Amino acid sequence: MALVTSCGEAVARIAYIASDVVLSVQPSLASDSEFSTHLHTFAANQSPGLISKEIPEVHAVRHNVDPLLSAFRPLRSGKLVSITTTSSILLSSIPHLYKLAKYPIVLHVSLHPRNHPEYSDVTSIRQSGFTFLQSETLQEAQDIALTAHALAIKSGTGVIHFFDATNSKDDDPISLEDRDLVKTVLDLDAARAYQSVRIGGSSLYVDDGRQAVITDDYSVTAQSHQIQSGLVKAAFVQSPIKALGRHESSVGSSLRGSSVDSRPTSSSATSLDSTFIRSITSDDIYNYLVDIWSKINLRTGRIYQAFEYSGPNDAESALFIFGSTGLFIDEIQADNPSDSFAEFGVITARLYRPWLSGRLIESIPRSVKRIAVLERVKRKTTRWGPVFLDILTSLKTGPSSANAPVIVGHQLGYIEPATVRQALRGIFQNLNSSSPIQNLEVGISGLPKQIPDEHGHQQPNVESAYMKILEQIFGERLYVANRLDSANAGISTTIEASPEYGFGSLLARADHRRRFIGEVQEATMERDFATDVPQSWLSKWALSAEDISKANAMAPDVIARLSTDGSRLASKLLSSKTLFYKESQWLIGSDAWAYDLGNSGVHHVIASGANINMLIIDSQPWSERAAADASRRKKDIGLYAMNFGNAYVASVAVYSSYTQVLEAMIEADQFNGPSVVLAYLPYHKENDSPLTVLQETKKAVDLGYWPLYRWNPENEERGGLNFSLDSERIKQELEEFLRRDNHLTQLMKRHPEFSASLSESYGTEVRTLQKRKAKDAYEKMLEGLYGTPMTILFASDNGNAESLAKRLGNRGRARGLKTIVMAMDDFPFEDLSGEENVIMLTSTAGQGEFPQNGRAFWDAIKDNIDLDLSHIRYAVFALGDSHYWPRKEDKIYYNKPGKDLDAKIAILGGKRLTDHGLGDDQDPDGYQTGYAAWEPELWRALGVDNVEGLPEEPPTITNEDIKIQSNFLRGTITEGLEDTTTGAIAASDQQLTKFHGTYMQDDRDLRDERKAQGLEPAYAFMIRCRLNGGVASASQWLQMDSISSNYGNETMKLTTRQTFQFHGVVKGKLKSAMRGINKALMTTIAACGDVNRNVMCSILPTKSAYHGDTHRVSAKISDHLLPATTAYHEIWLKDENDKKTKVGGDAIVDQEPLYGPTYLPRKFKITIAIPPHNDTDVYAHDVGLIAIKGVNGRLEGFNILAGGGMGVTHNNKKTYPRTGSMLGYVRAEKVHYVCEKIMLVQRDNGDRKNRKHARLKYTIDDMGVDVFREKVENLLGYKFENPRPFEFKSNIDTFGWQKDEMGMNHFTFFIENGRVEDTADFPMKTGLREIAKVHKGEFRLTGNQHLCLSGVHNNDLENIKGMMKQYKLDNVQFSGLRLSSSACVAFPTCGLAMAESERYLPTLITKLENCLEDNGLRQDSIVMRMTGCPNGCARPWLAEVAFVGKAYGAYNMYLGGGYHGQRLNKLYRSSIQEEEILEIMKPLLKRYSMEREEGERFGDFTIRIGVIRATTEGKTFHDDVAEVESEGEA
């Protein structure tokens, strides 16, 4: 049987079942309170309540963001609200308590700090209008929590239930609440009456006149004139109280109020039949409580009263305890009659407010002559404690005052359990003395050192990014006045964190420095120095003391001169030597400062005009902004400060633009006046992953919720603009401010590209309007046509369902049907019931989920029970893969969206035209097999199956058609770039731009939100450079860095094919970026597309001459196989006079002598590896060249591999990865011709009909290696020589410093997954930029996404090492697993990604590193790779362990690859998530550490112990897998 073990649990259970909404106030969103653990569990389990008509809502609120503000909106919406909190928020919430007291709200308050609770938090708010109830034991906590909710509902007023949890920590567990009792005690009718009312208004500043009232019925008899009254349910009024006639009603007005301390209202009405409305009184509250407690007593036998007395009935002395009673009662009740206090009685207040004097007097035995009042109240506003005064007033006034007992007040401090007996004896002696001491302190005053303050403010980990940036910029100059780790004696952390405290601290510090400057000026006039040297330096410094740059530049020299002087005056000045620096002074706060209770301090700083910087971190996620309570009054501090006029203001987001954060902080420091930097860092919980923060930031910035800007009032004086916009969209309030002062007009002139998208005034109404317009346009087009209507709705991720729907629509029109084809989410849902024939086609996304453009449609229909579809006929066709989720228990995900949709439409009354069809990718013709059987049944059901004279359907346009019609890769790219109405280009042009080195993508993090806002996807372009052998000069590195910052997303990607890749380049900046690359004497042509791509080459830092030989060959091959079209130059590199711009590879003729007009069937990749290093994965490419060294140590020739390739389609066994086959050996001077002939055989023999079968690997397997070799030899005119011997020892990079044969130094940096960027922890991009400015050698990009700083002369070595250390670039002390890892880009930019890769692999490795450490494997190299899809960009199929994305959060796991990159791995587990990955990897790593043989690699080990079987060639990749895919459905 389940039991309740703590007060927090008991209270949380009652609050949950007795509320519509529970606000869980927590110290942070990442750490639970004593209530929240239970509340969140109930919510997660969808546990039903008793009051709420739906599942009760649980909302976590941080304790320092004015949490009670969150209660107003649900209360005014007719929801019953409870709050679970500690007492720490009560004082700061007083302004809200007076208003909340007029609503039926319950606050459950756990008194803190633990073990020594502060009851003054309760006594300080006793006049707020709430009813206060106290519980002292675990059982009481349950009962009084229930009482509080019942009373709030009955009275319509607020109730505070407070308790000390430690008082009952040793209580025995109790039973769960009795739900029948709860139903009996709660007035469900009154609750429903309140829930049916919606209360208007949103002001927090004006008294709305609400009153909780009660209706009395009076019946007056003529004979006796005696009045009989009966209580009726409370009503809600906003007008003056008045008498009503019999047929008038008070129910239906909508507002409540409270006056619980008022006296009963009498009436002299003599009407024989009248009703009178009056305010709720304290007597009413008591009567309600009596009724509630009698019901509890009747069922449980437990008795509760307003004041409770325990002890002898004839006691002469009593204790009134307002504090934790447990220790005292236990000691008094101990069986020790000899104690002087054994005959004490104990009085406690169950009902603290309203304070009912009569009930107190009734509870005290007449024998009591003395009462010791013990109250644990530290903060007293008068000499006497508040409870002492209450008791004194009750007993010393009125008719019984003559015989009132002596009352002696005592102040309770902290009492150790071992000293309770001693404390009681002291109280007894004082109470019974002839002259008792009033306010005698008992116990330790204040908080004992061993009891920490549990409510100290802590900076969430995610927010540390901004602090680190401040430290990076300002170093020792940085001074944060309200640092959380500073020691300020006697100042509470709450006060210390406030803007007022920090402001005062900075003013004092500024005054101190002014005095110090005066002391320095006086010192220059004196002759007390040992020499004259300090005086001249001090004079110079004093003249520039307020100039940041000059003062800080001179400070070290001044301090040095004073240090060597040794005089007393010099020592005195050195005692304050930090003041020689002009500090960068900051206050740091959270968005709590944007609420009313924190905003006044911000106002003081801005209004003062003082040179103080404020960094205010806002953490509200974009996804929660819709749920934000308008009544919370969160102010826009940026707008407030700009309106003030004298402040620098910046709005920044470190996860959007690191560079802009740096600029803003530097500008704020330089501004002479108040500066406000609003820093966005959204999180749901303080321990959210950086990925979550990144995704939320991108949504907020992209949609204008958090615009990036800088406002500098000083710019106008310099002839510039005050306002600088650093993002593309602004919110409406900011737009209005800018319009007011003409700033927006100036901004649009300066940035015309932003003018169409500046305002964030988009929303769901825009989306609705778009849907309506689209539907109306279709209907208008169909006007006048005859035939049966057919509405085709599709949901499609990869385009198959959409293509099928459009084809079905064309076929329907050919059969005479009036056909509409729309995406499900584009269709106005409210029109569905009015359609006649609805055909739905949907593919399957993720784990049986709807594709993105069908999710809103499904969400609208899945739980809808009111929609009547009885007038429609429908059919559903679903597309999926029966092997996608191989485990039997996961088979439910196969075509789940289509099956669910078919079943739901039927439930809502729809009539099936035909059974749902299922398209399966595993069928011989894929989904077409099932579709071919389903479509004829549809036409038959619609009566159009025998239509004659149907026109021939045009063939599907293929990539081959696009290429041949493109006029040598021109297409309509130029026209598309000039179209400013969209960020996209035409679909056919998207295929052609790949040949030019750029892909169109969209930001998948933003898709859903932009669609909801009625915006097109966030289109942008990826640009990939062509970089022969991965070698770039220092000047080229600087140019690439500049392009990424000015045109891209401020990061660079070093790819697995040794080149630069830029992301986030919007269409308007695409040409400029291309020209910038050309300016660096680089190009992007043929970096993508069906051509030979970037030629790779091992970096070989230890043999520079040998590397030079092979690198020149890679360049020769690359140039030899370059496309000859002039389209690239025409489109991207024209000058202002519309002439072709000369570039570093000029040939201009409109023909393709090597490629022809259709180029190659698919991509073509060539790589060079230099044994013993296979760092370019030579087996994985179409052509792999293994360099062979001659006896002179220089390049002699190459062994030729052909037919490698990595692309695969999940569960399509016709596709597989393949390692290259050996063709033979050729000399170095011939190798570029050999590559050409291999490419030509592929050009003429590759499959141009099926792109999934078009790579060279399939061509070779189809014709056989020998036949293929013969065809190449025929074109060459000679045969390959026998291959030369070689040996590979690894395919990873060697990190750290290495020296070559010429004495030059090379350092290989670890660049995790190739992403070059700046973060708060690691300013990598900045560091590499600064090094490039002084480096005289090369930058070599590796095939594993790392970077080699090559050719550092010994004379430059120390300088380079110093810079590397400064920017943390010298660290290569990572685990062997991390150093050997690699990942593709995947989300958010890759359109093919099914799961995260680059953004997730580092996290997964971190979760494995403790296991590696425990098993002694930290330094062991294990090759682990991850990709977001099976296309294989990071070459996962050659890794010892690989994870390939299957769905979001799910991966196929592969084991057994060769450490040297020579052997393919094999499927071990399918569609597993992180928990399963860790469960598999940790035991496997442990076995490896214990059972491996000498020198045995992990991949070899997994094969030897039988965990996986070896893959001998590509064609056997799918054979003998460890997890057999089950057939059919579950």
CSV table of C-alpha atoms in Angstrom, one decimal, residues 419-589:
chain,number,residue,atom,x,y,z
A,419,THR,CA,19.0,21.5,25.0
A,420,VAL,CA,15.1,21.5,24.8
A,421,ARG,CA,14.8,20.4,28.5
A,422,GLN,CA,17.1,23.2,29.6
A,423,ALA,CA,15.2,25.7,27.6
A,424,LEU,CA,11.9,24.7,29.1
A,425,ARG,CA,13.3,24.9,32.6
A,426,GLY,CA,14.5,28.5,31.8
A,427,ILE,CA,11.0,29.4,30.4
A,428,PHE,CA,9.3,27.9,33.5
A,429,GLN,CA,11.6,29.8,35.9
A,430,ASN,CA,11.1,33.1,34.1
A,431,LEU,CA,7.3,32.7,33.8
A,432,ASN,CA,7.0,31.9,37.5
A,433,SER,CA,9.3,34.5,38.8
A,434,SER,CA,7.9,37.5,40.7
A,435,SER,CA,9.3,39.8,38.0
A,436,PRO,CA,9.4,37.9,34.7
A,437,ILE,CA,11.7,39.2,31.9
A,438,GLN,CA,9.7,40.2,28.8
A,439,ASN,CA,11.1,39.2,25.4
A,440,LEU,CA,13.6,36.8,27.0
A,441,GLU,CA,15.6,35.1,24.2
A,442,VAL,CA,15.6,31.4,24.3
A,443,GLY,CA,18.1,29.5,22.2
A,444,ILE,CA,20.7,30.8,19.7
A,445,SER,CA,19.8,34.1,18.0
A,446,GLY,CA,20.2,34.1,14.2
A,447,LEU,CA,20.9,31.3,11.8
A,448,PRO,CA,23.6,28.8,13.0
A,449,LYS,CA,26.6,28.5,10.8
A,450,GLN,CA,26.0,24.8,10.1
A,451,ILE,CA,22.6,25.6,8.6
A,452,PRO,CA,23.1,27.1,5.1
A,453,ASP,CA,20.8,29.7,3.6
A,454,GLU,CA,18.9,27.5,1.1
A,455,HIS,CA,17.7,30.4,-0.9
A,456,GLY,CA,21.0,32.0,-1.9
A,457,HIS,CA,20.9,33.2,-5.5
A,458,GLN,CA,22.9,31.1,-7.9
A,459,GLN,CA,23.8,31.8,-11.5
A,460,PRO,CA,22.4,29.0,-13.8
A,461,ASN,CA,25.2,27.2,-15.7
A,462,VAL,CA,23.8,28.2,-19.0
A,463,GLU,CA,24.1,31.9,-18.1
A,464,SER,CA,27.8,31.7,-17.5
A,465,ALA,CA,28.5,32.3,-21.2
A,466,TYR,CA,28.0,36.1,-20.8
A,467,MET,CA,30.1,36.2,-17.7
A,468,LYS,CA,32.9,34.5,-19.5
A,469,ILE,CA,32.7,36.9,-22.4
A,470,LEU,CA,32.9,39.9,-20.0
A,471,GLU,CA,36.0,38.3,-18.5
A,472,GLN,CA,37.5,37.7,-21.9
A,473,ILE,CA,37.0,41.3,-23.0
A,474,PHE,CA,37.9,43.2,-19.8
A,475,GLY,CA,40.1,40.8,-17.9
A,476,GLU,CA,41.3,42.5,-14.6
A,477,ARG,CA,39.4,45.7,-15.5
A,478,LEU,CA,36.1,43.9,-14.9
A,479,TYR,CA,34.2,44.7,-11.7
A,480,VAL,CA,30.8,43.2,-11.1
A,481,ALA,CA,29.2,45.0,-8.1
A,482,ASN,CA,26.6,42.3,-7.4
A,483,ARG,CA,28.7,39.2,-8.0
A,484,LEU,CA,27.0,36.2,-6.5
A,485,ASP,CA,30.2,34.9,-5.1
A,486,SER,CA,31.3,38.1,-3.4
A,487,ALA,CA,31.3,38.3,0.4
A,488,ASN,CA,29.2,41.1,1.8
A,489,ALA,CA,28.8,40.6,5.5
A,490,GLY,CA,25.3,41.0,6.8
A,491,ILE,CA,23.7,41.5,3.4
A,492,SER,CA,21.1,38.9,2.4
A,493,THR,CA,21.6,37.4,-1.1
A,494,THR,CA,18.2,38.7,-2.2
A,495,ILE,CA,19.2,42.3,-1.4
A,496,GLU,CA,22.7,41.7,-2.8
A,497,ALA,CA,21.3,40.6,-6.1
A,498,SER,CA,19.1,43.6,-6.5
A,499,PRO,CA,19.9,46.5,-8.9
A,500,GLU,CA,19.5,49.0,-6.0
A,501,TYR,CA,22.2,47.4,-4.0
A,502,GLY,CA,24.6,47.1,-6.9
A,503,PHE,CA,23.9,50.7,-7.9
A,504,GLY,CA,24.7,51.9,-4.4
A,505,SER,CA,27.8,49.8,-4.3
A,506,LEU,CA,29.1,51.3,-7.6
A,507,LEU,CA,28.3,54.8,-6.6
A,508,ALA,CA,30.4,54.2,-3.4
A,509,ARG,CA,33.2,52.7,-5.5
A,510,ALA,CA,33.2,55.7,-7.9
A,511,ASP,CA,33.3,58.1,-5.0
A,512,HIS,CA,36.2,56.1,-3.5
A,513,ARG,CA,38.1,56.4,-6.8
A,514,ARG,CA,37.4,60.2,-7.0
A,515,ARG,CA,38.9,60.6,-3.5
A,516,PHE,CA,41.9,58.4,-4.6
A,517,ILE,CA,42.5,60.7,-7.7
A,518,GLY,CA,42.5,63.6,-5.3
A,519,GLU,CA,45.0,61.9,-3.1
A,520,VAL,CA,47.2,61.2,-6.1
A,521,GLN,CA,47.0,64.9,-7.1
A,522,GLU,CA,48.0,66.0,-3.6
A,523,ALA,CA,50.9,63.5,-3.7
A,524,THR,CA,52.3,65.1,-6.8
A,525,MET,CA,52.7,68.3,-4.9
A,526,GLU,CA,54.5,66.8,-1.9
A,527,ARG,CA,58.2,65.9,-1.5
A,528,ASP,CA,57.7,62.7,0.5
A,529,PHE,CA,58.9,60.2,-2.2
A,530,ALA,CA,62.3,58.7,-2.0
A,531,THR,CA,63.0,59.9,-5.6
A,532,ASP,CA,61.4,62.3,-8.1
A,533,VAL,CA,60.4,59.6,-10.5
A,534,PRO,CA,57.0,58.7,-9.0
A,535,GLN,CA,55.8,62.3,-9.1
A,536,SER,CA,56.2,62.7,-12.9
A,537,TRP,CA,54.4,59.4,-13.6
A,538,LEU,CA,51.6,60.3,-11.1
A,539,SER,CA,51.1,63.7,-12.7
A,540,LYS,CA,50.7,62.1,-16.1
A,541,TRP,CA,48.3,59.6,-14.7
A,542,ALA,CA,46.2,62.1,-12.8
A,543,LEU,CA,45.6,64.1,-16.0
A,544,SER,CA,44.2,61.0,-17.8
A,545,ALA,CA,42.6,59.2,-14.8
A,546,GLU,CA,39.2,59.3,-16.4
A,547,ASP,CA,40.4,58.2,-19.8
A,548,ILE,CA,40.0,54.4,-20.0
A,549,SER,CA,42.7,53.7,-22.5
A,550,LYS,CA,45.3,56.2,-21.2
A,551,ALA,CA,44.8,55.5,-17.5
A,552,ASN,CA,44.9,51.7,-18.0
A,553,ALA,CA,47.9,51.9,-20.2
A,554,MET,CA,49.9,53.9,-17.7
A,555,ALA,CA,48.7,52.1,-14.6
A,556,PRO,CA,51.3,49.2,-14.7
A,557,ASP,CA,54.2,51.7,-15.1
A,558,VAL,CA,52.9,53.9,-12.2
A,559,ILE,CA,52.5,50.9,-9.9
A,560,ALA,CA,56.0,49.7,-10.9
A,561,ARG,CA,57.6,53.1,-10.1
A,562,LEU,CA,55.8,53.3,-6.7
A,563,SER,CA,56.9,49.7,-5.9
A,564,THR,CA,60.6,50.6,-6.4
A,565,ASP,CA,60.3,53.9,-4.5
A,566,GLY,CA,59.7,52.3,-1.1
A,567,SER,CA,58.6,55.5,0.7
A,568,ARG,CA,55.7,55.6,3.1
A,569,LEU,CA,53.6,57.7,0.7
A,570,ALA,CA,54.3,55.2,-2.1
A,571,SER,CA,53.1,52.3,0.2
A,572,LYS,CA,50.0,54.2,1.1
A,573,LEU,CA,49.0,54.7,-2.6
A,574,LEU,CA,49.9,51.1,-3.4
A,575,SER,CA,47.4,49.9,-0.8
A,576,SER,CA,44.7,51.0,-3.3
A,577,LYS,CA,46.6,50.2,-6.5
A,578,THR,CA,43.6,48.7,-8.2
A,579,LEU,CA,42.2,52.2,-8.4
A,580,PHE,CA,44.9,53.2,-10.8
A,581,TYR,CA,42.9,51.2,-13.4
A,582,LYS,CA,39.6,52.6,-14.7
A,583,GLU,CA,37.4,49.6,-14.3
A,584,SER,CA,34.6,48.4,-16.5
A,585,GLN,CA,31.8,48.4,-13.9
A,586,TRP,CA,28.8,46.2,-14.4
A,587,LEU,CA,25.6,45.1,-12.7
A,588,ILE,CA,24.3,41.7,-13.8
A,589,GLY,CA,20.7,40.8,-13.4
